[in-house]
XYZ file of C-alpha atoms in Angstrom:
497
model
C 24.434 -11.303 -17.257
C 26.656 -8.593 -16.748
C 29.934 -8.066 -18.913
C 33.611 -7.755 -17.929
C 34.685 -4.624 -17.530
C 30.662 -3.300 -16.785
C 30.559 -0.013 -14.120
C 27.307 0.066 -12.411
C 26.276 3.225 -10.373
C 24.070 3.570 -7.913
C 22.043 6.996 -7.246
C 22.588 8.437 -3.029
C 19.210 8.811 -1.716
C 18.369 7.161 2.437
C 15.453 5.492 3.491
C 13.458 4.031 0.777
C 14.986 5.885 -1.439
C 18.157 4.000 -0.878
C 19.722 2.281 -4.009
C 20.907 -1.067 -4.002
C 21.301 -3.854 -6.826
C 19.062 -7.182 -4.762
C 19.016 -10.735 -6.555
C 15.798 -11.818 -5.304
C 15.106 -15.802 -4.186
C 15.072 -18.088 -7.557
C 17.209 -14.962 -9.052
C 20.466 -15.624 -10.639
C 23.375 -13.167 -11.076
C 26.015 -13.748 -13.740
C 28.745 -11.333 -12.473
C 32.077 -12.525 -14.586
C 34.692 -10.024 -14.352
C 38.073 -10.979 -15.135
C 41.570 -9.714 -13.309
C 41.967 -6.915 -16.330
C 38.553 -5.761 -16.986
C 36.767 -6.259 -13.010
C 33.199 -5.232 -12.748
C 32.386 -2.142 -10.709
C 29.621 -1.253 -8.580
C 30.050 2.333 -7.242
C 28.259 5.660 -6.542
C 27.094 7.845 -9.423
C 29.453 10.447 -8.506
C 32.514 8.189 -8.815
C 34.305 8.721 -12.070
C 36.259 5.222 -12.366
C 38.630 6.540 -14.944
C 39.974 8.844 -12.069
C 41.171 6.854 -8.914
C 41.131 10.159 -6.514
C 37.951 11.808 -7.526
C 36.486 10.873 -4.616
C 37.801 11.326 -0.738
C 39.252 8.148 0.752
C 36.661 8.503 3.623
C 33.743 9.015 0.984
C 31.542 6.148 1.908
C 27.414 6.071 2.018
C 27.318 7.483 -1.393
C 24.898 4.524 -2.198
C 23.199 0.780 -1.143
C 25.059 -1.794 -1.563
C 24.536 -5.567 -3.301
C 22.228 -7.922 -1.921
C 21.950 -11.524 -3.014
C 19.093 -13.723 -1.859
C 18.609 -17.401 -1.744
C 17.062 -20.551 -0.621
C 19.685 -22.338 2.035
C 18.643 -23.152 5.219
C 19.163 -20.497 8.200
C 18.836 -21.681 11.787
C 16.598 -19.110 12.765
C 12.487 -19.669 13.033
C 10.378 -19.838 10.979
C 13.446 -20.589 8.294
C 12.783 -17.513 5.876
C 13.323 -13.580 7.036
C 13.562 -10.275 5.572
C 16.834 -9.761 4.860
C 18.671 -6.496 6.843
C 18.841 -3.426 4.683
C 15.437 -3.030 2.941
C 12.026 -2.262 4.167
C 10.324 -5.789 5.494
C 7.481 -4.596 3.474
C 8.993 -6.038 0.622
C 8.012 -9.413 -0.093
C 10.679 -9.528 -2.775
C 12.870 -9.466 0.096
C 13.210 -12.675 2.330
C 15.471 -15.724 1.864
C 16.303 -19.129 3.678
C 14.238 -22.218 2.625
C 15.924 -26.154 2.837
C 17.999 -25.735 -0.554
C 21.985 -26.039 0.495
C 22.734 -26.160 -2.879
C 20.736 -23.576 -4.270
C 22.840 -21.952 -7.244
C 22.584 -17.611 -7.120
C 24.946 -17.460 -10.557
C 28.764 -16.244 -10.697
C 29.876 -13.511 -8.877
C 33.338 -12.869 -10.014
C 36.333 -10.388 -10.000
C 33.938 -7.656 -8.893
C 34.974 -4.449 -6.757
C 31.977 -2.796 -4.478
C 32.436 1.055 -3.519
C 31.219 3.712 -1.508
C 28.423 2.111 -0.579
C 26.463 1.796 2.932
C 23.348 4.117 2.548
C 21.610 4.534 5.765
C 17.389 2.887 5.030
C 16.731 3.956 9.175
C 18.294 4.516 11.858
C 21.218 2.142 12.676
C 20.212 0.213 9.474
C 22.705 0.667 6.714
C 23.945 -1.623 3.822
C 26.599 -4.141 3.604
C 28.456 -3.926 0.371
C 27.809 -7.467 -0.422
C 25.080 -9.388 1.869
C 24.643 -12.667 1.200
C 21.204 -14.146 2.494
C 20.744 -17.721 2.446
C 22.849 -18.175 -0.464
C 23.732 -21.844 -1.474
C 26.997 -23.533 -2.314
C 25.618 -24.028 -5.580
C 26.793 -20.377 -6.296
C 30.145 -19.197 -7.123
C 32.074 -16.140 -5.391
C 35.605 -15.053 -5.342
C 37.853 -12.038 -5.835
C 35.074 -9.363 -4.535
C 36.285 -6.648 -3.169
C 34.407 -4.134 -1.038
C 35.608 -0.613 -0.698
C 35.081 1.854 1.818
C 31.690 0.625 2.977
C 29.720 2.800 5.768
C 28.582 -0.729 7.671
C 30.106 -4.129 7.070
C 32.072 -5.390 4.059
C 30.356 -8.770 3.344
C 27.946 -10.154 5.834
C 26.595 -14.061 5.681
C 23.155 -14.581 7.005
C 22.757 -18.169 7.639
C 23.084 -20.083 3.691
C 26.398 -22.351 2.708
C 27.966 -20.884 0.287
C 31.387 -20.667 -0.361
C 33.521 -18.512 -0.947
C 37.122 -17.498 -2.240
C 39.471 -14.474 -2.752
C 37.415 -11.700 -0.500
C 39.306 -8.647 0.198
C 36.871 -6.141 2.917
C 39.091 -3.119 2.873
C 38.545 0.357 5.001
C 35.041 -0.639 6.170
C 32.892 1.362 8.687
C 31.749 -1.765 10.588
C 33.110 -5.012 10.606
C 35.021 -6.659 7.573
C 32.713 -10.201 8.011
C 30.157 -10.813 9.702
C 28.000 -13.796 9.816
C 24.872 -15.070 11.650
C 21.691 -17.367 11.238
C 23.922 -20.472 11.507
C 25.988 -19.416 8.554
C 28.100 -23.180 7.597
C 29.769 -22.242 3.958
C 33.222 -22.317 3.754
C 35.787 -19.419 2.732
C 39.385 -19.458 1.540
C 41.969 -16.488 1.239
C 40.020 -13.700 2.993
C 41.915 -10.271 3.670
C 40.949 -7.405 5.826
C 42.164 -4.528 5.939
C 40.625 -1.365 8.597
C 40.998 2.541 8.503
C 42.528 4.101 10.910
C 39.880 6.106 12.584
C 37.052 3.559 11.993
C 35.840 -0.040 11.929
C 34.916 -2.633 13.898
C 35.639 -6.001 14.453
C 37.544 -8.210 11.490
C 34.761 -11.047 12.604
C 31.759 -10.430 14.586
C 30.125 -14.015 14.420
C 26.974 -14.802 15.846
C 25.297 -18.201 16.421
C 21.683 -17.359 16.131
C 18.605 -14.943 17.012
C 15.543 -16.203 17.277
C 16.079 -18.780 18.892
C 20.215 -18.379 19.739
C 20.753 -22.079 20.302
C 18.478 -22.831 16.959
C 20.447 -25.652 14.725
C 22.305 -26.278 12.534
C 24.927 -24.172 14.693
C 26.924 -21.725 12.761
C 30.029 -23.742 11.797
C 31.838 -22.267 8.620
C 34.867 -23.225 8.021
C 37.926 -20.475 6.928
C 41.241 -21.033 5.744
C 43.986 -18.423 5.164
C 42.654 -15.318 6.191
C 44.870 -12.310 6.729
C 43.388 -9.336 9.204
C 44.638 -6.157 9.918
C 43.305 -3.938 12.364
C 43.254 0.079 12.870
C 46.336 0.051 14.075
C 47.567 -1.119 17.527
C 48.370 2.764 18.049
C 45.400 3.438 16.804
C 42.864 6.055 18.763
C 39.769 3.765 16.662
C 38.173 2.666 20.169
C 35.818 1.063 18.012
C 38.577 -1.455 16.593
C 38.588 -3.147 19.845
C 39.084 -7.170 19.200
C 39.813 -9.026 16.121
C 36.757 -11.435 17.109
C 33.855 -11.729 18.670
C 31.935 -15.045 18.951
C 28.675 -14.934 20.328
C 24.943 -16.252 20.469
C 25.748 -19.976 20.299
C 28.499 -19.414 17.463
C 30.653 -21.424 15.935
C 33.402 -21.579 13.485
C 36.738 -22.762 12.155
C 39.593 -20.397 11.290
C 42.764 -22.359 10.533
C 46.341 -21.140 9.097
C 45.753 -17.389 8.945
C 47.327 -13.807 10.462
C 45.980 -11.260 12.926
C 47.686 -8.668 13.188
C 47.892 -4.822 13.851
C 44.568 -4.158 16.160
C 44.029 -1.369 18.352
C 42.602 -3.460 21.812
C 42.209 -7.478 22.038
C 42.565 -10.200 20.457
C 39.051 -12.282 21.114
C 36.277 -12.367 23.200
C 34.186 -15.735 23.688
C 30.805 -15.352 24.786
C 30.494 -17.166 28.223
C 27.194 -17.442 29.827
C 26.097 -18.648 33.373
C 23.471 -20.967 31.896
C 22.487 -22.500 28.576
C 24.265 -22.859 24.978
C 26.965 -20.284 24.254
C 29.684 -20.156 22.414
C 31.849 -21.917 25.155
C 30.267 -25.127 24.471
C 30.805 -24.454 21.281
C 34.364 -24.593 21.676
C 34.521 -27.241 24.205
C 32.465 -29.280 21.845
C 34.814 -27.934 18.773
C 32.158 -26.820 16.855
C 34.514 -23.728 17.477
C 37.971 -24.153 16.225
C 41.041 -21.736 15.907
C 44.604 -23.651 15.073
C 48.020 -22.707 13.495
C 47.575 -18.574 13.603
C 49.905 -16.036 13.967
C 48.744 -13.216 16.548
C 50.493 -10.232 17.035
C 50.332 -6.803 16.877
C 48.017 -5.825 19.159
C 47.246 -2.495 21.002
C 46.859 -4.460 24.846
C 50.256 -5.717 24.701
C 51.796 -8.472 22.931
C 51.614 -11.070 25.546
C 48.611 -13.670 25.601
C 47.777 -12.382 29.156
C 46.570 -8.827 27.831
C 45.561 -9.835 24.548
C 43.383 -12.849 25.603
C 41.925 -11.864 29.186
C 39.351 -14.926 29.469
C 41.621 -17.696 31.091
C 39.835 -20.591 29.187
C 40.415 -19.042 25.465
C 43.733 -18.475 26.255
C 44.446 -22.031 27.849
C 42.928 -23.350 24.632
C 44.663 -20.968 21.702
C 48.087 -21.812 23.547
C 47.342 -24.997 23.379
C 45.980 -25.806 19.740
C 48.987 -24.669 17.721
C 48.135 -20.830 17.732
C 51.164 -18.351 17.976
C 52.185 -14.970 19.070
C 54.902 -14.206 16.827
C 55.416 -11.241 13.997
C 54.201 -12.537 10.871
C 56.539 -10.280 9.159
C 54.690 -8.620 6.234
C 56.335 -7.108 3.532
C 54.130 -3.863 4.548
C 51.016 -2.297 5.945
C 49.366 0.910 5.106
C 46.166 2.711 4.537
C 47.599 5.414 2.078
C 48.103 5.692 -1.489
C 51.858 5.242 -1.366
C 51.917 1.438 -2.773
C 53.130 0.333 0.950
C 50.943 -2.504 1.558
C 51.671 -5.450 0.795
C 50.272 -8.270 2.656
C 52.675 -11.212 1.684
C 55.035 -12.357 4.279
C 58.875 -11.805 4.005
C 60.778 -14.961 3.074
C 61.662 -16.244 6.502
C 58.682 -15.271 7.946
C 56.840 -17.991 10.956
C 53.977 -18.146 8.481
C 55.603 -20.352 5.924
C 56.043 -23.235 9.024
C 53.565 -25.208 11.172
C 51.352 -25.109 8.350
C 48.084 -27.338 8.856
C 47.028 -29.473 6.035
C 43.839 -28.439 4.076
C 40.533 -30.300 3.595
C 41.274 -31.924 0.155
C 37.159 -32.212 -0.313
C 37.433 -30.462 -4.388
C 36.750 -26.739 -2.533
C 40.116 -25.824 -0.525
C 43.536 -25.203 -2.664
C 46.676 -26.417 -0.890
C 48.671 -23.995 0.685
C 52.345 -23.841 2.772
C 51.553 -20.880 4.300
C 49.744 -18.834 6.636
C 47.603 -16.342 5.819
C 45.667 -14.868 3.389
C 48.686 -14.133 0.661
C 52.155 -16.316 -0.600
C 54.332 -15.535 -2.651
C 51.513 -13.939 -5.371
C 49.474 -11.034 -4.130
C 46.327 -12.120 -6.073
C 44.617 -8.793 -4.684
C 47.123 -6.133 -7.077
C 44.833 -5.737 -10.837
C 41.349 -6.206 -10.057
C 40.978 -3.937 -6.882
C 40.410 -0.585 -6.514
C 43.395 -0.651 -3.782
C 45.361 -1.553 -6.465
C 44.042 1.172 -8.609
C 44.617 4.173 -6.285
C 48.367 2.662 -5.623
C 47.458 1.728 -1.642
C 48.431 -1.882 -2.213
C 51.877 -2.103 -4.067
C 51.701 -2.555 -7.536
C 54.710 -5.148 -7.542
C 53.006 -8.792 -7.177
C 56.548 -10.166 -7.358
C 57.712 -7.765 -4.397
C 59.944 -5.043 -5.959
C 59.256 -2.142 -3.444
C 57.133 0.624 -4.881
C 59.640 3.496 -4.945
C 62.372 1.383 -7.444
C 63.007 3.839 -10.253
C 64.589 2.890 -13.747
C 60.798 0.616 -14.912
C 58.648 1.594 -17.414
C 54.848 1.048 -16.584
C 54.550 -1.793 -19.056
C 57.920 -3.280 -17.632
C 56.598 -2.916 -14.541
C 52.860 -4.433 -15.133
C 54.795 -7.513 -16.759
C 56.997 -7.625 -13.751
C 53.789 -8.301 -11.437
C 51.804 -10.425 -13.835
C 54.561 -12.903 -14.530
C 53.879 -15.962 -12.424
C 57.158 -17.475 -11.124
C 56.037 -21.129 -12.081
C 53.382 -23.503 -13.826
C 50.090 -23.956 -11.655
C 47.125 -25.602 -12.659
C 44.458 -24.736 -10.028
C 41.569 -27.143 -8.892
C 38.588 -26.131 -10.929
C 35.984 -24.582 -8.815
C 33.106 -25.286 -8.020
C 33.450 -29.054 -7.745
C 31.673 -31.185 -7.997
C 29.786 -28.687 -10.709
C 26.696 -28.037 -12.679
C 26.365 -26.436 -15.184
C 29.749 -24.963 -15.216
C 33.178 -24.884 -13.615
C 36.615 -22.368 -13.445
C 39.782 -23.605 -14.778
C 42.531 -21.006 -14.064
C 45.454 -21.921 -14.424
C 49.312 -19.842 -14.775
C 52.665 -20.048 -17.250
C 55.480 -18.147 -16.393
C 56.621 -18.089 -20.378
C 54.562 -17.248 -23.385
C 53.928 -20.741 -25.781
C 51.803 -23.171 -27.210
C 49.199 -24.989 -24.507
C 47.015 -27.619 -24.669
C 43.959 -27.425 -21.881
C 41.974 -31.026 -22.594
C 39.132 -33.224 -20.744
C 39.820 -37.101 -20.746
C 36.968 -39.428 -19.098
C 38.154 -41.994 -16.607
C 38.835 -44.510 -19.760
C 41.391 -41.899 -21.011
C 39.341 -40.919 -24.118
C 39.702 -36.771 -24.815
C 36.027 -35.666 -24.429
C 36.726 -32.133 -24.923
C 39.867 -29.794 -26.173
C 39.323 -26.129 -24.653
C 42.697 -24.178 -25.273
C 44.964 -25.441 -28.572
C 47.240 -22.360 -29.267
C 49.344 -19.769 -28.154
C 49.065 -17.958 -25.035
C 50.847 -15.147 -23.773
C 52.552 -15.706 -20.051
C 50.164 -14.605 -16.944
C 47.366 -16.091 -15.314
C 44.736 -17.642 -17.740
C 40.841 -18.629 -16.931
C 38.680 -20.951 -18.912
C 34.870 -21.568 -18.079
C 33.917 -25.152 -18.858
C 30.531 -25.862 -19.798
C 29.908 -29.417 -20.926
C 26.778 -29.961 -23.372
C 27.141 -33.650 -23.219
C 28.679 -35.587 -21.012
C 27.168 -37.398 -18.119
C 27.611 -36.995 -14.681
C 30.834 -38.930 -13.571
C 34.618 -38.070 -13.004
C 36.690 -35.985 -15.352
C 40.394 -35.009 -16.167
C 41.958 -32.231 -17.511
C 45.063 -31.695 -18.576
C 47.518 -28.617 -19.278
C 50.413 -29.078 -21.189
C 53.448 -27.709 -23.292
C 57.016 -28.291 -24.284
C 58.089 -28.399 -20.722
C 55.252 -29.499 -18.465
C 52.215 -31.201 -18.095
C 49.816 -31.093 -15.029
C 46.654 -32.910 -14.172
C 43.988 -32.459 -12.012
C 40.048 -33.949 -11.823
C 36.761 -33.091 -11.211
C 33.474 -34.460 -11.163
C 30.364 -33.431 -13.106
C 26.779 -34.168 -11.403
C 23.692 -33.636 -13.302
């Protein structure tokens, strides 16, 4: 159990003497930062209480966080080593048959500087996630300046929500071993002079048409590239699909790359990722593309005629998502929102209601709130602007508390699906008031009868969460209810034992 606020260092060393924080199979991790008090895990020589102690190419400085479970891969014989540490450690594999194998809470959490080479060609992701089950809970991790990928799935179905993979040396997510979870406001950001893909998504290995195919599905992502003046060769597609992969990435924004758009693997014989998409097991719908190194025409940015013929034609755009701002230096000038106006707030595609996806009415990764401004470190070392509600960065005549109310105000009530749901043994509430007052947050069984009163008092305005942890009540379906003065909202959920 590891408390809000909680800075964990790792020591540099390579090889075996690599450090790295690894949640083992059966091993649970409760990781429960909250927006004002994150938990950090960063190389010994960062001082936190300094945002530019460090260079903002420092990364390698240490391993990396691993977390192992017992969801099914597609690969044979259905358990591996996982990538990063030495197969001689038995401590070390994951997969097994359990999809909803529970690895703990892994919450508001910032990973940096890590990426520590254990071989040749063999570094760490910040956060690798091996066969991890749906059972466990992730959402607003950030990974910072990584040497290899950001987050990388290896087979497992968990899900995932509020990822930001920012300045990476490889690729900001990465998935293989027939990876099915699903993910939900997912923001990339590259460096300049390195990085790979935004996805690289592979299928399978051993075998690469082994089932059950790799079919997550992603909502609202945002990705930006390198730069499409960029001299990164490296940053030279926004995807790759390949080995027999699948996938589903629906209402999000790719923009700002230094090559192409997407390459689809294509093979003379045998399962590829073609079928795949002729069989939509591989889907891409309502995106904005644009920005892109090759030209902004589908032509240069999509050179296989059958992709092309196929984005064209399932709802998938090349227009300028118009984003309040994009940079890679401390000078508060990214902000990933899109300008009022903007194409991504129409042709929106309606969201799986299955307990797991919020509703949106937009594209991308990012509203009206930039949920990615307290927690992260790009928010700390003023790369991201500091003004959730837009004001631009270089306004003058604000205080620094005026100004950290200005971006924590919410503009309106929201009560947010809790998550995970269905649950056991806990869920999230988080919910939002744009005015200080008294609230009532209260659980009502399907009969009406209160069951459980978890916030009677005074709150201050700003976003609010509450973990729910019911001691006795049966499995069934659930209410809860927020109210005040001048609202009330409802929403349920559904406890299984």
């Amino acid at each position: 159990w590891i408390e809000p606020g909680t800075v964990i260092k790792g020591k540099p060393g390579q090889g075996e003497q690599a450090s790295a924080l690894i949640v083992a199979r059966g091993g649970k991790i409760y990781a429960m930062g909250t927006p004002t008090h994150p938990i950090i895990f960063t190389a010994e020589a960062d001082d936190v209480t300094d945002p530019n102690d460090l260079p903002l190419d420092a990364r390698g400085l240490w391993g990396g966080v691993i977390i192992l479970g017992r969801a099914g891969l597609n690969s044979t014989p259905g358990e591996t080593a996982i990538e990063g540490i030495p197969t001689t450690e038995p401590r070390g594999l994951y997969g097994g048959n359990d999809d909803d194998d529970n690895s703990g809470v892994f919450r508001y959490v910032s990973i940096r500087y890590g990426g520590t080479d254990i071989g040749a060609g063999n570094e760490i992701n910040g956060l690798t996630l091996g066969g991890v089950g749906r059972g466990t809970v992730i959402e607003f991790v950030e990974v910072f300046n990584n040497k290899d990928d950001g987050f990388e799935f290896f087979g497992g179905t968990v899900q995932t929500r509020y990822l930001v993979s920012a300045f990476n040396g490889d690729d900001a997510f990465d998935y293989d071993e027939g990876f099915r979870g699903k993910g939900q406001f997912w923001f990339a950001i590259q460096a300049s002079d390195i990085g790979n893909r935004a996805g690289e998504h592979d299928g399978g290995t051993t075998p690469e048409d082994g089932q059950p195919y790799a079919t997550p599905q992603i909502y609202n992502v945002t990705y930006i590239g390198s730069g499409q003046q960029s001299t990164n060769a490296d940053n030279d597609l926004t995807f790759i699909f390949r080995d027999n992969a699948g996938g589903k990435y629906v209402n999000s924004i790719f923009t700002d790359f230094a090559a192409q758009a997407i390459k689809v693997e294509d093979l003379a014989s045998g399962e590829d990722s073609r079928a795949r998409l002729e069989a939509g097991d591989l889907v891409l719908s309502h995106n904005l593309w644009y920005g892109y190194g090759a030209g902004n025409d589908w032509t240069s940015m999509v050179p296989q005629d059958f992709v092309r013929a196929y984005l064209q034609s399932n709802d998938n755009r090349l227009e300028d998502p118009q984003l309040r701002g994009i940079s890679r230096v401390p000078d508060g000038g990214l902000d990933p929102r899109p300008q009022a106006g903007s194409p991504a707030f129409t042709n929106v595609a309606s969201v799986p209601d299955d307990g797991f996806f919020v509703q949106t009415d937009y594209l991308g990764a990012f509203g009206e709130v930039n949920w990615a401004v307290d927690w992260t470190f790009l928010g700390d070392v003023r790369i991201i602007s500091p003004f959730g509600a837009g004001i631009p960065a270089n306004v003058t005549g604000i205080s620094e508390q005026d100004e950290k109310t200005t971006r924590n105000v919410p503009q309106d009530y929201l009560l947010e699906q809790n998550y995970p749901n269905p649950f056991n043994p806990e869920t999230r509430i988080a919910f939002s008031l744009p005015q200080a007052g008294h609230v009532t947050l209260k659980v009502f069984d399907t009969s009406g009868r209160q069951v459980a009163t978890l916030i009677d008092g005074y709150l201050p305005s700003g976003s609010h969460n509450i973990i729910f942890r019911p001691q006795n009540l049966a499995s069934g379906v659930y209410y809860y209810q927020l109210r005040s003065a001048q609202f009330s909202l409802t929403r349920k959920m559904i406890l299984v034992r």
